[in-house]
Amino acid sequence: MSGKITINGQIIDFTDEKNILAVARKAGIEIPTLCYHPELTVVGACRLCVVEIERMGIQASCSTAPVDGMVVYTNSERVNQVRKMVLELLLANHDRECTTCESSGACKLQQYASDYGIKRLRYPNRSQMLPLDTSSLSVVRDPNKCILCGLCVRVCKEKQGIGVWDFKNRGSKTEIVAAMDQPLAESACINCGQCIAVCPCGALTSNSSSIQEVWAAIRDPKKTVICQIAPAPRA
Ligand code: SF4
Ligand code: FES
């Protein structure tokens, strides 16, 4: 399907782009995202990519297909209000010890909070101090920083064909676990680091193990190494 849409007054052609986000980015219009990656399936989980569409209201741009004649605004007052609320809700459930976080300075959540001028939260802090999983040679999982974007789940399943990570529970009790809630070291993880590369906010970081230890684990015949590919680019 092809056609033209108007974004912020600019008429843009689309051809095979599957969502408004891709059309906007093609034209150099930036929209913030936390759960989107162009090479993975789209789930529309974080809602940070919302835009305002005439006659449709506020919609997630990553999961809304462009339709010929659509008129879209990516930075209206309403859009910015919704994005701020989304960020505040995520931050209310996030360990905000940024000064000691390995991802400080490379964290999308931190960057967007700064971009949207978030100085204080309207919502109570719900983050619990759950134990970290440091069992793996390559990956440290900090559940207190997870925003449930699901990128680790999808990259491990769709790119590596393994599926170490998955969701557990539902609603406010949802969490990401490895291998049916086992320590990561006891899973089929091949230490490829793809999940670290896509995690937007420091919930998955690299362990300080030596590269020799990691390669020894990869060569372990008990592990099923399917492939080793370069880490997926950050979304
Ligand atoms: Fe997203 Fe990281 Fe949580 Fe996985 S661990 S769901 S990549 S925030
Ligand atoms: Fe669209 Fe998360 S990037 S909902």
Short mmCIF file of C-alpha atoms and ligand atoms in Angstrom, two decimals:
data_model
loop_
_atom_site.label_atom_id
_atom_site.label_comp_id
_atom_site.label_asym_id
_atom_site.label_seq_id
_atom_site.Cartn_x
_atom_site.Cartn_y
_atom_site.Cartn_z
CA MET A 1 0.00 0.00 0.00
CA SER A 2 1.30 3.46 -0.82
CA GLY A 3 0.10 7.03 -0.49
CA LYS A 4 0.84 10.31 1.26
CA ILE A 5 0.37 11.41 4.84
CA THR A 6 0.88 14.80 6.40
CA ILE A 7 3.08 14.92 9.48
CA ASN A 8 3.41 18.26 11.27
CA GLY A 9 2.35 19.99 8.03
CA GLN A 10 4.89 18.13 5.88
CA ILE A 11 3.51 15.87 3.12
CA ILE A 12 5.40 12.56 3.08
CA ASP A 13 5.11 9.65 0.62
CA PHE A 14 4.92 6.15 2.00
CA THR A 15 5.29 2.87 0.14
CA ASP A 16 5.98 -0.24 2.15
CA GLU A 17 6.35 1.34 5.62
CA LYS A 18 4.13 -0.59 8.00
CA ASN A 19 3.63 2.12 10.59
CA ILE A 20 3.50 5.90 11.00
CA LEU A 21 6.70 5.78 13.06
CA ALA A 22 8.68 4.40 10.10
CA VAL A 23 7.24 7.04 7.77
CA ALA A 24 8.14 9.82 10.22
CA ARG A 25 11.68 8.52 10.74
CA LYS A 26 12.18 8.25 6.99
CA ALA A 27 11.46 11.98 6.83
CA GLY A 28 13.81 12.72 9.73
CA ILE A 29 11.01 13.36 12.23
CA GLU A 30 11.98 11.82 15.56
CA ILE A 31 9.43 10.12 17.78
CA PRO A 32 10.53 8.64 21.13
CA THR A 33 10.24 4.86 21.51
CA LEU A 34 11.07 2.36 24.22
CA CYS A 35 9.61 -0.96 23.00
CA TYR A 36 10.08 -0.64 19.23
CA HIS A 37 12.85 -2.13 17.14
CA PRO A 38 12.60 -2.04 13.33
CA GLU A 39 13.87 -5.63 13.02
CA LEU A 40 11.53 -7.17 15.59
CA THR A 41 7.78 -7.69 15.79
CA VAL A 42 5.79 -4.70 16.99
CA VAL A 43 3.94 -5.00 20.30
CA GLY A 44 2.96 -1.41 21.14
CA ALA A 45 3.68 -1.90 24.84
CA CYS A 46 5.22 1.33 26.13
CA ARG A 47 2.91 3.92 24.47
CA LEU A 48 5.68 6.50 24.40
CA CYS A 49 5.48 6.78 20.61
CA VAL A 50 1.97 8.27 20.68
CA VAL A 51 0.99 10.82 18.04
CA GLU A 52 -2.24 12.73 17.44
CA ILE A 53 -4.12 11.77 14.28
CA GLU A 54 -7.04 13.83 12.98
CA ARG A 55 -10.34 12.00 13.53
CA MET A 56 -8.52 9.17 15.36
CA GLY A 57 -7.12 10.97 18.39
CA ILE A 58 -4.05 9.72 20.27
CA GLN A 59 -2.56 6.53 18.80
CA ALA A 60 0.68 4.60 19.11
CA SER A 61 2.64 5.41 15.95
CA CYS A 62 4.54 2.10 15.98
CA SER A 63 1.38 0.05 15.71
CA THR A 64 -0.76 2.30 13.48
CA ALA A 65 -0.50 1.77 9.74
CA PRO A 66 -0.29 4.85 7.50
CA VAL A 67 -3.41 5.49 5.43
CA ASP A 68 -3.46 7.81 2.44
CA GLY A 69 -4.60 11.29 3.48
CA MET A 70 -3.89 10.87 7.20
CA VAL A 71 -2.97 14.05 9.10
CA VAL A 72 -0.61 13.44 12.00
CA TYR A 73 0.95 15.64 14.70
CA THR A 74 3.96 14.30 16.58
CA ASN A 75 4.52 17.11 19.06
CA SER A 76 1.16 18.68 19.93
CA GLU A 77 0.46 19.72 23.51
CA ARG A 78 -1.77 16.67 24.00
CA VAL A 79 0.91 14.32 22.66
CA ASN A 80 3.53 15.78 24.97
CA GLN A 81 1.18 15.53 27.97
CA VAL A 82 0.55 11.84 27.29
CA ARG A 83 4.25 11.12 26.79
CA LYS A 84 5.10 12.84 30.07
CA MET A 85 2.48 10.79 31.89
CA VAL A 86 3.83 7.57 30.33
CA LEU A 87 7.37 8.46 31.42
CA GLU A 88 6.26 9.34 34.94
CA LEU A 89 4.41 6.03 35.29
CA LEU A 90 7.44 4.10 34.07
CA LEU A 91 9.76 6.02 36.38
CA ALA A 92 7.47 5.41 39.36
CA ASN A 93 8.14 1.70 38.94
CA HIS A 94 11.83 1.99 38.20
CA ASP A 95 14.91 1.99 40.45
CA ARG A 96 16.15 5.53 39.89
CA GLU A 97 19.60 5.16 41.43
CA CYS A 98 21.00 6.55 38.20
CA THR A 99 24.30 7.66 39.70
CA THR A 100 25.33 4.06 40.33
CA CYS A 101 23.70 2.55 37.23
CA GLU A 102 26.02 1.12 34.61
CA SER A 103 23.71 2.46 31.89
CA SER A 104 23.69 6.04 33.14
CA GLY A 105 24.30 8.26 30.13
CA ALA A 106 23.21 5.54 27.71
CA CYS A 107 19.71 5.01 29.15
CA LYS A 108 16.78 5.95 26.94
CA LEU A 109 14.46 6.38 29.92
CA GLN A 110 16.89 8.80 31.55
CA GLN A 111 17.34 10.68 28.27
CA TYR A 112 13.60 11.02 27.62
CA ALA A 113 12.91 12.09 31.22
CA SER A 114 15.41 14.88 30.65
CA ASP A 115 14.03 15.74 27.19
CA TYR A 116 10.49 16.04 28.58
CA GLY A 117 11.59 18.08 31.57
CA ILE A 118 10.49 15.61 34.22
CA LYS A 119 11.75 16.92 37.55
CA ARG A 120 9.34 15.17 39.92
CA LEU A 121 6.73 12.43 39.67
CA ARG A 122 3.02 12.76 40.35
CA TYR A 123 2.81 9.06 41.21
CA PRO A 124 4.08 7.20 44.29
CA ASN A 125 7.28 5.19 43.96
CA ARG A 126 6.30 1.55 43.46
CA SER A 127 9.74 0.12 42.78
CA GLN A 128 10.67 -2.82 45.01
CA MET A 129 14.23 -3.79 45.68
CA LEU A 130 14.21 -7.29 44.25
CA PRO A 131 17.44 -9.33 44.10
CA LEU A 132 19.63 -9.10 41.00
CA ASP A 133 20.43 -12.18 38.93
CA THR A 134 24.23 -12.18 38.72
CA SER A 135 24.54 -15.90 37.99
CA SER A 136 25.50 -15.48 34.32
CA LEU A 137 29.02 -14.86 33.07
CA SER A 138 27.81 -12.29 30.58
CA VAL A 139 24.53 -10.69 31.67
CA VAL A 140 23.37 -9.09 34.92
CA ARG A 141 19.60 -8.76 35.26
CA ASP A 142 18.22 -6.06 37.53
CA PRO A 143 14.44 -6.53 37.74
CA ASN A 144 14.10 -3.21 39.56
CA LYS A 145 14.96 -1.35 36.37
CA CYS A 146 12.89 -3.38 33.92
CA ILE A 147 10.15 -1.44 32.13
CA LEU A 148 8.66 -4.56 30.50
CA CYS A 149 9.32 -3.39 26.96
CA GLY A 150 9.82 -7.03 25.94
CA LEU A 151 12.70 -6.27 23.57
CA CYS A 152 14.91 -8.89 25.25
CA VAL A 153 12.17 -11.50 24.85
CA ARG A 154 11.75 -10.75 21.15
CA VAL A 155 15.41 -10.40 20.22
CA CYS A 156 16.31 -13.69 21.91
CA LYS A 157 13.43 -15.52 20.25
CA GLU A 158 13.29 -13.83 16.86
CA LYS A 159 16.98 -13.12 16.17
CA GLN A 160 18.74 -15.91 18.05
CA GLY A 161 15.96 -18.49 17.89
CA ILE A 162 16.48 -19.41 21.54
CA GLY A 163 13.86 -17.76 23.74
CA VAL A 164 15.63 -17.58 27.07
CA TRP A 165 13.53 -14.64 28.29
CA ASP A 166 9.79 -14.60 28.79
CA PHE A 167 7.04 -12.82 30.69
CA LYS A 168 5.76 -14.19 33.98
CA ASN A 169 2.47 -13.25 35.68
CA ARG A 170 0.06 -10.60 34.46
CA GLY A 171 -0.94 -7.01 35.17
CA SER A 172 1.03 -5.22 37.89
CA LYS A 173 2.77 -8.49 38.82
CA THR A 174 4.25 -8.98 35.34
CA GLU A 175 7.99 -9.56 35.23
CA ILE A 176 10.65 -10.81 32.86
CA VAL A 177 12.25 -14.11 33.81
CA ALA A 178 14.80 -16.46 32.29
CA ALA A 179 14.02 -20.13 31.60
CA MET A 180 10.77 -20.42 33.54
CA ASP A 181 12.13 -18.36 36.43
CA GLN A 182 15.54 -20.00 36.81
CA PRO A 183 18.86 -18.20 37.30
CA LEU A 184 20.15 -17.12 33.89
CA ALA A 185 23.23 -19.35 34.25
CA GLU A 186 20.93 -22.39 34.28
CA SER A 187 19.18 -21.41 31.05
CA ALA A 188 20.09 -22.04 27.41
CA CYS A 189 21.67 -18.56 27.18
CA ILE A 190 24.63 -18.50 24.80
CA ASN A 191 26.05 -15.21 26.14
CA CYS A 192 25.57 -13.40 22.85
CA GLY A 193 24.66 -10.08 24.47
CA GLN A 194 21.77 -9.28 22.11
CA CYS A 195 19.43 -8.65 25.04
CA ILE A 196 21.87 -6.19 26.60
CA ALA A 197 22.16 -4.34 23.29
CA VAL A 198 18.40 -3.78 23.02
CA CYS A 199 17.53 -3.19 26.69
CA PRO A 200 16.72 0.53 26.86
CA CYS A 201 17.24 1.21 30.53
CA GLY A 202 19.91 -0.70 32.43
CA ALA A 203 17.81 -3.72 33.41
CA LEU A 204 20.23 -5.94 31.50
CA THR A 205 23.89 -5.01 31.64
CA SER A 206 27.08 -6.85 30.95
CA ASN A 207 28.84 -8.81 33.64
CA SER A 208 32.47 -8.01 34.29
CA SER A 209 33.62 -11.56 33.45
CA SER A 210 36.65 -11.87 31.24
CA ILE A 211 36.09 -12.55 27.58
CA GLN A 212 37.97 -15.86 28.04
CA GLU A 213 35.39 -17.03 30.59
CA VAL A 214 32.54 -16.06 28.28
CA TRP A 215 34.05 -17.89 25.30
CA ALA A 216 34.71 -20.95 27.44
CA ALA A 217 31.01 -20.98 28.32
CA ILE A 218 30.05 -20.56 24.67
CA ARG A 219 32.26 -23.53 23.73
CA ASP A 220 30.75 -25.66 26.48
CA PRO A 221 29.27 -28.69 24.64
CA LYS A 222 26.36 -28.70 27.10
CA LYS A 223 25.26 -25.34 25.67
CA THR A 224 23.42 -25.16 22.36
CA VAL A 225 25.07 -22.43 20.35
CA ILE A 226 22.81 -21.63 17.43
CA CYS A 227 24.64 -18.66 15.98
CA GLN A 228 26.74 -15.70 16.94
CA ILE A 229 25.65 -12.53 15.23
CA ALA A 230 26.54 -8.92 15.82
CA PRO A 231 24.36 -7.28 18.47
CA ALA A 232 21.23 -5.71 17.02
CA PRO A 233 21.52 -1.93 16.73
CA ARG A 234 19.81 0.14 19.37
CA ALA A 235 16.24 1.02 18.37
FE1 SF4 B 1 12.92 -4.39 28.28
FE2 SF4 B 1 15.29 -4.63 29.50
FE3 SF4 B 1 13.03 -5.31 30.82
FE4 SF4 B 1 13.91 -6.84 28.79
S1 SF4 B 1 14.95 -6.50 30.76
S2 SF4 B 1 11.79 -6.17 29.13
S3 SF4 B 1 14.80 -5.30 27.39
S4 SF4 B 1 13.60 -3.26 30.10
FE1 FES B 2 5.27 2.34 20.24
FE2 FES B 2 6.38 1.45 22.51
S1 FES B 2 7.36 2.33 20.81
S2 FES B 2 4.27 1.60 21.98
#
